[in-house]
Amino acid sequence: MKRRDFLTTTAVGAGALALSGCHRADKEGGLGTVHINRGKKITLKLATSWPAHFPIMGTGVDTFAKRCAELSGGTLEIKVFAKNILVPAMQVFDACSASQIDAFHSGVYYWKGKNPAFSIFGGMPLGMLSEEMITWFKFGGGYELWRELYGKFNLYPLIGGTTGPQMGGWFKKEINSLADLKGLKMRIPGLGGEVMKKLGVNPVLLPAGEIYTALERGTIDATEWVGPALDSMMGFAKAAPYYYTGWHEPGSILELTFNKARWEKLSSEHRAIITAVSEEMSATMLQEFRYQNAKALQQLPKQVQIKSFPPEFFAAAKKALEEVLQEQSAQSADFRRVLKSYNDFYALNKPWDDISTRHLLEIRN
Ligand code: CA
């Protein structure tokens, strides 16, 4: 960098220079002049689909914003807006696509109406766990496909956390056979909901704030949410004491998505900081979910009965899932491509996983 450029840069970025801990020697003078170019201070508006400071998911985004400010020497300010402040929770995708907001944090499978393939990026029932999903995105081609397909909406996605395995949900009545599922109304989104539909369940999608009341009044017979930590806060145990183990969201991916044009205008330093901090957020969120779920499991109310669905359920769910995947593949070339990429990575990973993780989980007890 020439001295002239350096002077121009520091004229706008003096604050960054003062706060920065990064040093770079000046090539021309060789006298070790210290400077940095993070550009002028910018502010990005990020809307979430969660209530303000919602545990783990929401607080994870709060920490993300704080870390971006810290690591950028204050030049990258990310203002986090809870759901419905700037835009309704379920309109963050459209608002970001239309450049009304700069970024959002949400769940990928909410947007399957935009492109059915998006549900696979959010996770697969009876499929890969969080760590496997992240590996697919980073090494198995998942990110390339996600960014290509989101690019058509002027969006640039990053993984914005992952929940780890989710529980199967709260039921008012015990499920001892497939017949017990017929006609049940259940709050369950994504591909899991499609599978349940084939098993005779009527899947509905309700926002967080309405689920408890619907369950308590019997408007719905069952609901899934996340896991012991977040489910306990919702009070579901009081309305539906049967708590089933999970199958439909083994490793759900949350998204931290940017308006693509805005992303491309960011300095390379700011993009690098956001990318690094998103990885930090993602790892921390998974660890926090594990820790908080483990603790909350110990503190579930006494009336809660933890159950597994009967074996015939899993046989039927696998068959129903195959049908759902075939139907979606027949209707959407994008779905076919993403599913193939997902399946290719699954096939590559499984033999190694079987003799490592699965084997260890079996023998360690
Ligand atoms: Ca869920």
Short mmCIF file of C-alpha atoms and ligand atoms in Angstrom, two decimals:
data_model
loop_
_atom_site.label_atom_id
_atom_site.label_comp_id
_atom_site.label_asym_id
_atom_site.label_seq_id
_atom_site.Cartn_x
_atom_site.Cartn_y
_atom_site.Cartn_z
CA MET A 1 0.00 0.00 0.00
CA LYS A 2 1.27 3.45 -0.91
CA ARG A 3 1.53 6.19 1.67
CA ARG A 4 -1.05 8.26 -0.17
CA ASP A 5 -3.60 5.38 0.05
CA PHE A 6 -2.74 4.84 3.65
CA LEU A 7 -3.44 8.46 4.48
CA THR A 8 -6.76 8.37 2.63
CA THR A 9 -7.75 5.19 4.43
CA THR A 10 -6.88 6.43 7.87
CA ALA A 11 -8.70 9.67 7.29
CA VAL A 12 -11.96 7.72 7.27
CA GLY A 13 -10.85 4.92 9.53
CA ALA A 14 -9.11 6.75 12.32
CA GLY A 15 -11.37 5.22 14.94
CA ALA A 16 -10.51 1.73 13.72
CA LEU A 17 -6.82 2.49 13.84
CA ALA A 18 -7.00 3.78 17.37
CA LEU A 19 -8.90 0.74 18.62
CA SER A 20 -7.21 -1.93 16.55
CA GLY A 21 -4.80 -4.46 17.90
CA CYS A 22 -3.62 -5.54 14.43
CA HIS A 23 -0.28 -4.39 13.10
CA ARG A 24 1.12 -4.43 9.59
CA ALA A 25 4.52 -3.17 8.53
CA ASP A 26 4.65 -0.48 5.87
CA LYS A 27 6.41 -2.02 2.85
CA GLU A 28 7.67 1.29 1.47
CA GLY A 29 9.33 2.75 4.48
CA GLY A 30 10.16 -0.50 6.19
CA LEU A 31 10.05 1.39 9.45
CA GLY A 32 7.18 -0.56 10.85
CA THR A 33 4.44 2.02 10.42
CA VAL A 34 1.34 0.53 11.97
CA HIS A 35 -1.90 0.82 10.09
CA ILE A 36 -5.05 -1.05 9.29
CA ASN A 37 -7.86 -0.70 6.82
CA ARG A 38 -11.20 -1.74 8.16
CA GLY A 39 -12.91 1.20 6.53
CA LYS A 40 -15.39 3.56 8.06
CA LYS A 41 -17.87 2.44 10.66
CA ILE A 42 -20.93 0.76 9.25
CA THR A 43 -24.20 -0.32 10.84
CA LEU A 44 -26.20 -3.34 9.72
CA LYS A 45 -29.80 -4.02 10.66
CA LEU A 46 -30.40 -7.67 11.56
CA ALA A 47 -33.93 -8.93 12.27
CA THR A 48 -34.61 -12.26 13.99
CA SER A 49 -37.63 -14.56 14.10
CA TRP A 50 -37.30 -14.83 17.89
CA PRO A 51 -38.52 -12.77 20.84
CA ALA A 52 -35.93 -10.33 22.27
CA HIS A 53 -33.00 -12.08 23.99
CA PHE A 54 -34.70 -15.46 23.54
CA PRO A 55 -32.51 -18.01 25.35
CA ILE A 56 -29.71 -19.65 23.35
CA MET A 57 -30.95 -18.71 19.85
CA GLY A 58 -31.61 -15.03 20.57
CA THR A 59 -28.82 -14.53 23.08
CA GLY A 60 -26.50 -16.25 20.59
CA VAL A 61 -27.26 -13.49 18.08
CA ASP A 62 -26.77 -10.80 20.74
CA THR A 63 -23.31 -12.24 21.46
CA PHE A 64 -22.60 -12.44 17.71
CA ALA A 65 -23.25 -8.70 17.36
CA LYS A 66 -21.11 -7.90 20.40
CA ARG A 67 -18.20 -10.01 19.11
CA CYS A 68 -18.35 -8.38 15.65
CA ALA A 69 -18.03 -4.97 17.31
CA GLU A 70 -15.14 -6.16 19.50
CA LEU A 71 -13.16 -7.80 16.71
CA SER A 72 -13.68 -4.94 14.28
CA GLY A 73 -12.47 -2.30 16.71
CA GLY A 74 -15.98 -0.89 16.77
CA THR A 75 -16.25 -0.39 12.99
CA LEU A 76 -18.87 -3.10 12.47
CA GLU A 77 -22.06 -2.41 14.36
CA ILE A 78 -24.83 -4.97 14.03
CA LYS A 79 -28.14 -3.83 15.44
CA VAL A 80 -30.29 -6.82 16.42
CA PHE A 81 -34.06 -6.46 16.21
CA ALA A 82 -36.37 -9.02 17.84
CA LYS A 83 -39.26 -10.43 15.85
CA ASN A 84 -42.01 -8.06 14.74
CA ILE A 85 -40.03 -4.91 15.55
CA LEU A 86 -38.82 -4.17 12.02
CA VAL A 87 -40.63 -6.98 10.20
CA PRO A 88 -42.90 -9.86 11.26
CA ALA A 89 -41.05 -13.04 12.28
CA MET A 90 -42.06 -14.94 9.16
CA GLN A 91 -41.26 -12.12 6.72
CA VAL A 92 -37.55 -11.68 7.44
CA PHE A 93 -36.61 -13.64 4.29
CA ASP A 94 -38.66 -11.38 2.01
CA ALA A 95 -37.59 -8.19 3.79
CA CYS A 96 -33.89 -9.06 3.46
CA SER A 97 -34.31 -10.17 -0.14
CA ALA A 98 -35.92 -6.79 -0.88
CA SER A 99 -33.07 -4.93 0.92
CA GLN A 100 -35.37 -3.57 3.65
CA ILE A 101 -33.07 -5.13 6.25
CA ASP A 102 -29.41 -6.14 5.90
CA ALA A 103 -29.55 -9.56 7.55
CA PHE A 104 -31.72 -11.99 9.48
CA HIS A 105 -31.48 -14.93 11.86
CA SER A 106 -34.13 -17.60 11.46
CA GLY A 107 -34.86 -21.24 10.58
CA VAL A 108 -34.21 -22.39 7.00
CA TYR A 109 -37.21 -24.71 6.75
CA TYR A 110 -39.63 -21.83 7.18
CA TRP A 111 -38.96 -20.91 3.54
CA LYS A 112 -39.82 -24.17 1.80
CA GLY A 113 -42.60 -22.25 0.03
CA LYS A 114 -39.88 -20.25 -1.77
CA ASN A 115 -38.07 -23.39 -2.87
CA PRO A 116 -38.79 -26.91 -1.55
CA ALA A 117 -35.04 -27.62 -1.54
CA PHE A 118 -34.58 -25.18 1.35
CA SER A 119 -36.07 -27.69 3.81
CA ILE A 120 -33.06 -29.99 3.28
CA PHE A 121 -30.66 -27.20 4.31
CA GLY A 122 -32.63 -26.96 7.56
CA GLY A 123 -32.19 -30.66 8.32
CA MET A 124 -33.57 -34.09 7.50
CA PRO A 125 -35.93 -36.24 9.60
CA LEU A 126 -34.18 -39.46 10.66
CA GLY A 127 -31.05 -37.99 9.06
CA MET A 128 -27.79 -36.29 9.88
CA LEU A 129 -26.87 -34.81 13.24
CA SER A 130 -25.67 -31.22 13.69
CA GLU A 131 -21.98 -31.96 13.28
CA GLU A 132 -22.63 -34.05 10.17
CA MET A 133 -24.81 -31.30 8.69
CA ILE A 134 -22.13 -28.66 9.26
CA THR A 135 -19.51 -30.93 7.70
CA TRP A 136 -21.74 -31.39 4.65
CA PHE A 137 -22.11 -27.61 4.28
CA LYS A 138 -18.41 -26.90 4.65
CA PHE A 139 -16.79 -29.87 2.93
CA GLY A 140 -19.49 -31.81 1.10
CA GLY A 141 -20.86 -29.10 -1.21
CA GLY A 142 -23.84 -27.98 0.90
CA TYR A 143 -22.74 -24.35 1.13
CA GLU A 144 -22.21 -24.05 -2.65
CA LEU A 145 -25.77 -25.21 -3.34
CA TRP A 146 -27.30 -23.13 -0.54
CA ARG A 147 -25.53 -19.97 -1.73
CA GLU A 148 -26.43 -20.62 -5.36
CA LEU A 149 -30.13 -21.06 -4.57
CA TYR A 150 -30.32 -18.22 -2.02
CA GLY A 151 -28.38 -16.05 -4.51
CA LYS A 152 -31.48 -16.08 -6.73
CA PHE A 153 -33.22 -14.20 -3.90
CA ASN A 154 -30.34 -11.74 -3.49
CA LEU A 155 -29.35 -13.51 -0.25
CA TYR A 156 -26.06 -14.86 1.12
CA PRO A 157 -26.47 -17.49 3.87
CA LEU A 158 -24.17 -18.57 6.69
CA ILE A 159 -24.89 -21.24 9.28
CA GLY A 160 -26.24 -19.33 12.27
CA GLY A 161 -26.20 -22.10 14.84
CA THR A 162 -27.65 -25.52 15.29
CA THR A 163 -29.85 -27.03 17.95
CA GLY A 164 -28.45 -30.53 18.25
CA PRO A 165 -31.05 -33.33 18.41
CA GLN A 166 -34.57 -32.08 19.09
CA MET A 167 -37.23 -33.96 21.02
CA GLY A 168 -40.21 -35.54 19.24
CA GLY A 169 -42.74 -33.43 21.09
CA TRP A 170 -45.42 -33.29 23.76
CA PHE A 171 -48.59 -35.36 23.44
CA LYS A 172 -51.75 -35.21 25.48
CA LYS A 173 -52.30 -38.94 24.98
CA GLU A 174 -49.90 -41.85 24.80
CA ILE A 175 -48.98 -43.14 21.34
CA ASN A 176 -48.91 -46.93 21.42
CA SER A 177 -49.70 -47.64 17.79
CA LEU A 178 -49.95 -45.91 14.43
CA ALA A 179 -53.73 -45.83 14.92
CA ASP A 180 -53.22 -43.49 17.90
CA LEU A 181 -51.74 -40.88 15.54
CA LYS A 182 -54.67 -40.77 13.13
CA GLY A 183 -56.51 -37.46 13.18
CA LEU A 184 -54.21 -35.81 15.74
CA LYS A 185 -53.59 -32.12 15.25
CA MET A 186 -49.92 -31.39 15.88
CA ARG A 187 -47.74 -28.32 15.62
CA ILE A 188 -44.79 -29.61 13.59
CA PRO A 189 -42.98 -27.80 10.74
CA GLY A 190 -40.74 -28.87 7.86
CA LEU A 191 -40.26 -32.31 6.36
CA GLY A 192 -41.20 -33.86 9.72
CA GLY A 193 -44.63 -32.34 9.30
CA GLU A 194 -44.92 -33.82 5.79
CA VAL A 195 -44.06 -37.26 7.14
CA MET A 196 -46.59 -36.94 9.96
CA LYS A 197 -49.23 -35.95 7.40
CA LYS A 198 -48.69 -39.27 5.60
CA LEU A 199 -49.22 -41.04 8.92
CA GLY A 200 -52.62 -39.42 9.34
CA VAL A 201 -51.62 -36.47 11.50
CA ASN A 202 -52.89 -32.99 10.68
CA PRO A 203 -49.71 -30.85 10.93
CA VAL A 204 -50.10 -27.17 11.73
CA LEU A 205 -47.58 -24.36 12.04
CA LEU A 206 -48.12 -22.01 14.98
CA PRO A 207 -45.83 -19.22 16.14
CA ALA A 208 -44.16 -19.72 19.52
CA GLY A 209 -46.51 -17.38 21.39
CA GLU A 210 -49.64 -19.35 20.46
CA ILE A 211 -48.54 -22.95 21.04
CA TYR A 212 -49.15 -23.30 24.78
CA THR A 213 -52.67 -21.89 24.69
CA ALA A 214 -53.60 -24.09 21.71
CA LEU A 215 -52.29 -27.17 23.52
CA GLU A 216 -53.90 -26.30 26.82
CA ARG A 217 -57.30 -25.66 25.22
CA GLY A 218 -57.09 -28.77 23.07
CA THR A 219 -57.05 -26.85 19.76
CA ILE A 220 -54.00 -29.01 19.06
CA ASP A 221 -53.29 -32.48 20.53
CA ALA A 222 -49.53 -32.35 20.38
CA THR A 223 -46.59 -30.08 19.66
CA GLU A 224 -42.92 -30.30 19.07
CA TRP A 225 -40.65 -27.39 19.93
CA VAL A 226 -36.93 -27.94 20.60
CA GLY A 227 -35.67 -29.81 23.66
CA PRO A 228 -35.94 -29.83 27.46
CA ALA A 229 -34.29 -26.43 27.97
CA LEU A 230 -36.56 -24.35 25.74
CA ASP A 231 -39.61 -26.61 26.08
CA SER A 232 -39.60 -26.23 29.88
CA MET A 233 -39.90 -22.49 29.54
CA MET A 234 -43.04 -22.96 27.45
CA GLY A 235 -44.77 -24.94 30.21
CA PHE A 236 -45.89 -27.75 27.87
CA ALA A 237 -45.63 -30.33 30.68
CA LYS A 238 -48.76 -28.88 32.30
CA ALA A 239 -50.87 -29.42 29.18
CA ALA A 240 -49.39 -32.63 27.68
CA PRO A 241 -47.42 -34.95 29.97
CA TYR A 242 -46.11 -37.45 27.38
CA TYR A 243 -42.74 -36.28 26.09
CA TYR A 244 -41.50 -38.28 23.09
CA THR A 245 -37.90 -38.72 22.04
CA GLY A 246 -36.81 -37.18 18.78
CA TRP A 247 -36.65 -38.33 15.16
CA HIS A 248 -37.72 -35.42 12.94
CA GLU A 249 -35.01 -32.83 13.73
CA PRO A 250 -31.74 -34.66 14.48
CA GLY A 251 -29.57 -31.61 13.73
CA SER A 252 -31.54 -28.55 12.69
CA ILE A 253 -29.58 -25.72 11.14
CA LEU A 254 -30.38 -22.09 11.87
CA GLU A 255 -29.40 -19.43 9.39
CA LEU A 256 -27.59 -16.12 9.55
CA THR A 257 -28.39 -14.67 6.16
CA PHE A 258 -27.29 -11.40 4.58
CA ASN A 259 -28.63 -9.34 1.74
CA LYS A 260 -26.23 -10.43 -1.01
CA ALA A 261 -25.65 -6.99 -2.56
CA ARG A 262 -24.98 -5.56 0.92
CA TRP A 263 -22.67 -8.48 1.77
CA GLU A 264 -20.62 -7.91 -1.38
CA LYS A 265 -20.19 -4.23 -0.55
CA LEU A 266 -18.74 -5.00 2.90
CA SER A 267 -14.97 -4.75 3.27
CA SER A 268 -13.11 -8.05 3.10
CA GLU A 269 -12.16 -7.51 6.75
CA HIS A 270 -15.78 -7.15 7.85
CA ARG A 271 -16.78 -10.21 5.82
CA ALA A 272 -13.96 -12.19 7.41
CA ILE A 273 -15.01 -11.09 10.92
CA ILE A 274 -18.66 -11.99 10.31
CA THR A 275 -17.70 -15.38 8.88
CA ALA A 276 -15.38 -16.18 11.79
CA VAL A 277 -17.86 -15.01 14.44
CA SER A 278 -20.69 -16.96 12.80
CA GLU A 279 -18.60 -20.12 13.24
CA GLU A 280 -17.97 -19.19 16.86
CA MET A 281 -21.71 -18.61 17.38
CA SER A 282 -22.57 -21.88 15.71
CA ALA A 283 -20.20 -23.94 17.85
CA THR A 284 -21.17 -22.17 21.06
CA MET A 285 -24.88 -22.55 20.39
CA LEU A 286 -24.54 -26.31 19.94
CA GLN A 287 -22.56 -26.57 23.18
CA GLU A 288 -25.05 -24.40 25.03
CA PHE A 289 -28.01 -26.45 23.79
CA ARG A 290 -26.27 -29.63 24.97
CA TYR A 291 -25.50 -28.18 28.40
CA GLN A 292 -28.87 -26.52 29.01
CA ASN A 293 -30.83 -29.55 27.74
CA ALA A 294 -28.84 -31.88 30.00
CA LYS A 295 -29.57 -29.66 33.00
CA ALA A 296 -33.24 -29.09 32.14
CA LEU A 297 -33.83 -32.84 31.69
CA GLN A 298 -32.96 -33.32 35.37
CA GLN A 299 -35.51 -30.71 36.38
CA LEU A 300 -38.57 -31.74 34.35
CA PRO A 301 -41.77 -31.81 36.45
CA LYS A 302 -42.62 -35.19 38.01
CA GLN A 303 -45.73 -35.74 35.89
CA VAL A 304 -43.68 -35.83 32.67
CA GLN A 305 -43.30 -39.29 31.15
CA ILE A 306 -40.51 -39.66 28.61
CA LYS A 307 -41.48 -42.12 25.88
CA SER A 308 -40.21 -43.45 22.59
CA PHE A 309 -42.62 -43.96 19.70
CA PRO A 310 -43.39 -47.67 19.07
CA PRO A 311 -41.08 -49.49 16.58
CA GLU A 312 -43.85 -49.62 13.97
CA PHE A 313 -43.84 -45.82 13.98
CA PHE A 314 -40.23 -45.64 12.79
CA ALA A 315 -40.78 -48.21 10.04
CA ALA A 316 -43.78 -46.24 8.80
CA ALA A 317 -42.01 -42.88 9.18
CA LYS A 318 -39.05 -44.08 7.08
CA LYS A 319 -41.40 -45.27 4.35
CA ALA A 320 -43.38 -42.02 4.47
CA LEU A 321 -40.17 -39.98 4.34
CA GLU A 322 -39.07 -41.87 1.20
CA GLU A 323 -42.41 -41.02 -0.42
CA VAL A 324 -42.13 -37.36 0.57
CA LEU A 325 -38.59 -37.14 -0.84
CA GLN A 326 -39.64 -38.83 -4.09
CA GLU A 327 -42.63 -36.53 -4.53
CA GLN A 328 -40.58 -33.40 -3.86
CA SER A 329 -37.83 -34.65 -6.19
CA ALA A 330 -40.37 -35.22 -8.96
CA GLN A 331 -41.61 -31.64 -8.61
CA SER A 332 -38.33 -29.79 -8.17
CA ALA A 333 -34.96 -30.15 -9.92
CA ASP A 334 -33.39 -28.08 -7.12
CA PHE A 335 -34.73 -30.50 -4.52
CA ARG A 336 -33.23 -33.42 -6.51
CA ARG A 337 -29.82 -31.76 -6.69
CA VAL A 338 -29.70 -30.82 -3.01
CA LEU A 339 -30.95 -34.25 -1.96
CA LYS A 340 -28.30 -35.94 -4.09
CA SER A 341 -25.56 -33.83 -2.52
CA TYR A 342 -26.94 -34.58 0.97
CA ASN A 343 -27.18 -38.32 0.22
CA ASP A 344 -23.69 -38.45 -1.32
CA PHE A 345 -22.18 -36.97 1.82
CA TYR A 346 -24.29 -39.22 4.05
CA ALA A 347 -23.05 -42.30 2.15
CA LEU A 348 -19.44 -41.12 2.36
CA ASN A 349 -19.67 -40.38 6.07
CA LYS A 350 -21.70 -43.33 7.34
CA PRO A 351 -19.11 -46.16 7.24
CA TRP A 352 -16.64 -44.00 9.17
CA ASP A 353 -19.31 -42.82 11.59
CA ASP A 354 -20.42 -46.42 12.21
CA ILE A 355 -16.97 -47.57 13.31
CA SER A 356 -16.16 -44.38 15.25
CA THR A 357 -18.95 -42.36 16.89
CA ARG A 358 -21.67 -45.02 16.85
CA HIS A 359 -19.29 -47.71 18.06
CA LEU A 360 -18.03 -45.52 20.91
CA LEU A 361 -21.55 -44.60 22.01
CA GLU A 362 -22.42 -48.30 22.13
CA ILE A 363 -19.37 -49.46 24.09
CA ARG A 364 -18.73 -46.63 26.50
CA ASN A 365 -21.59 -47.56 28.79
CA CA B 1 -38.53 -27.99 16.36
#
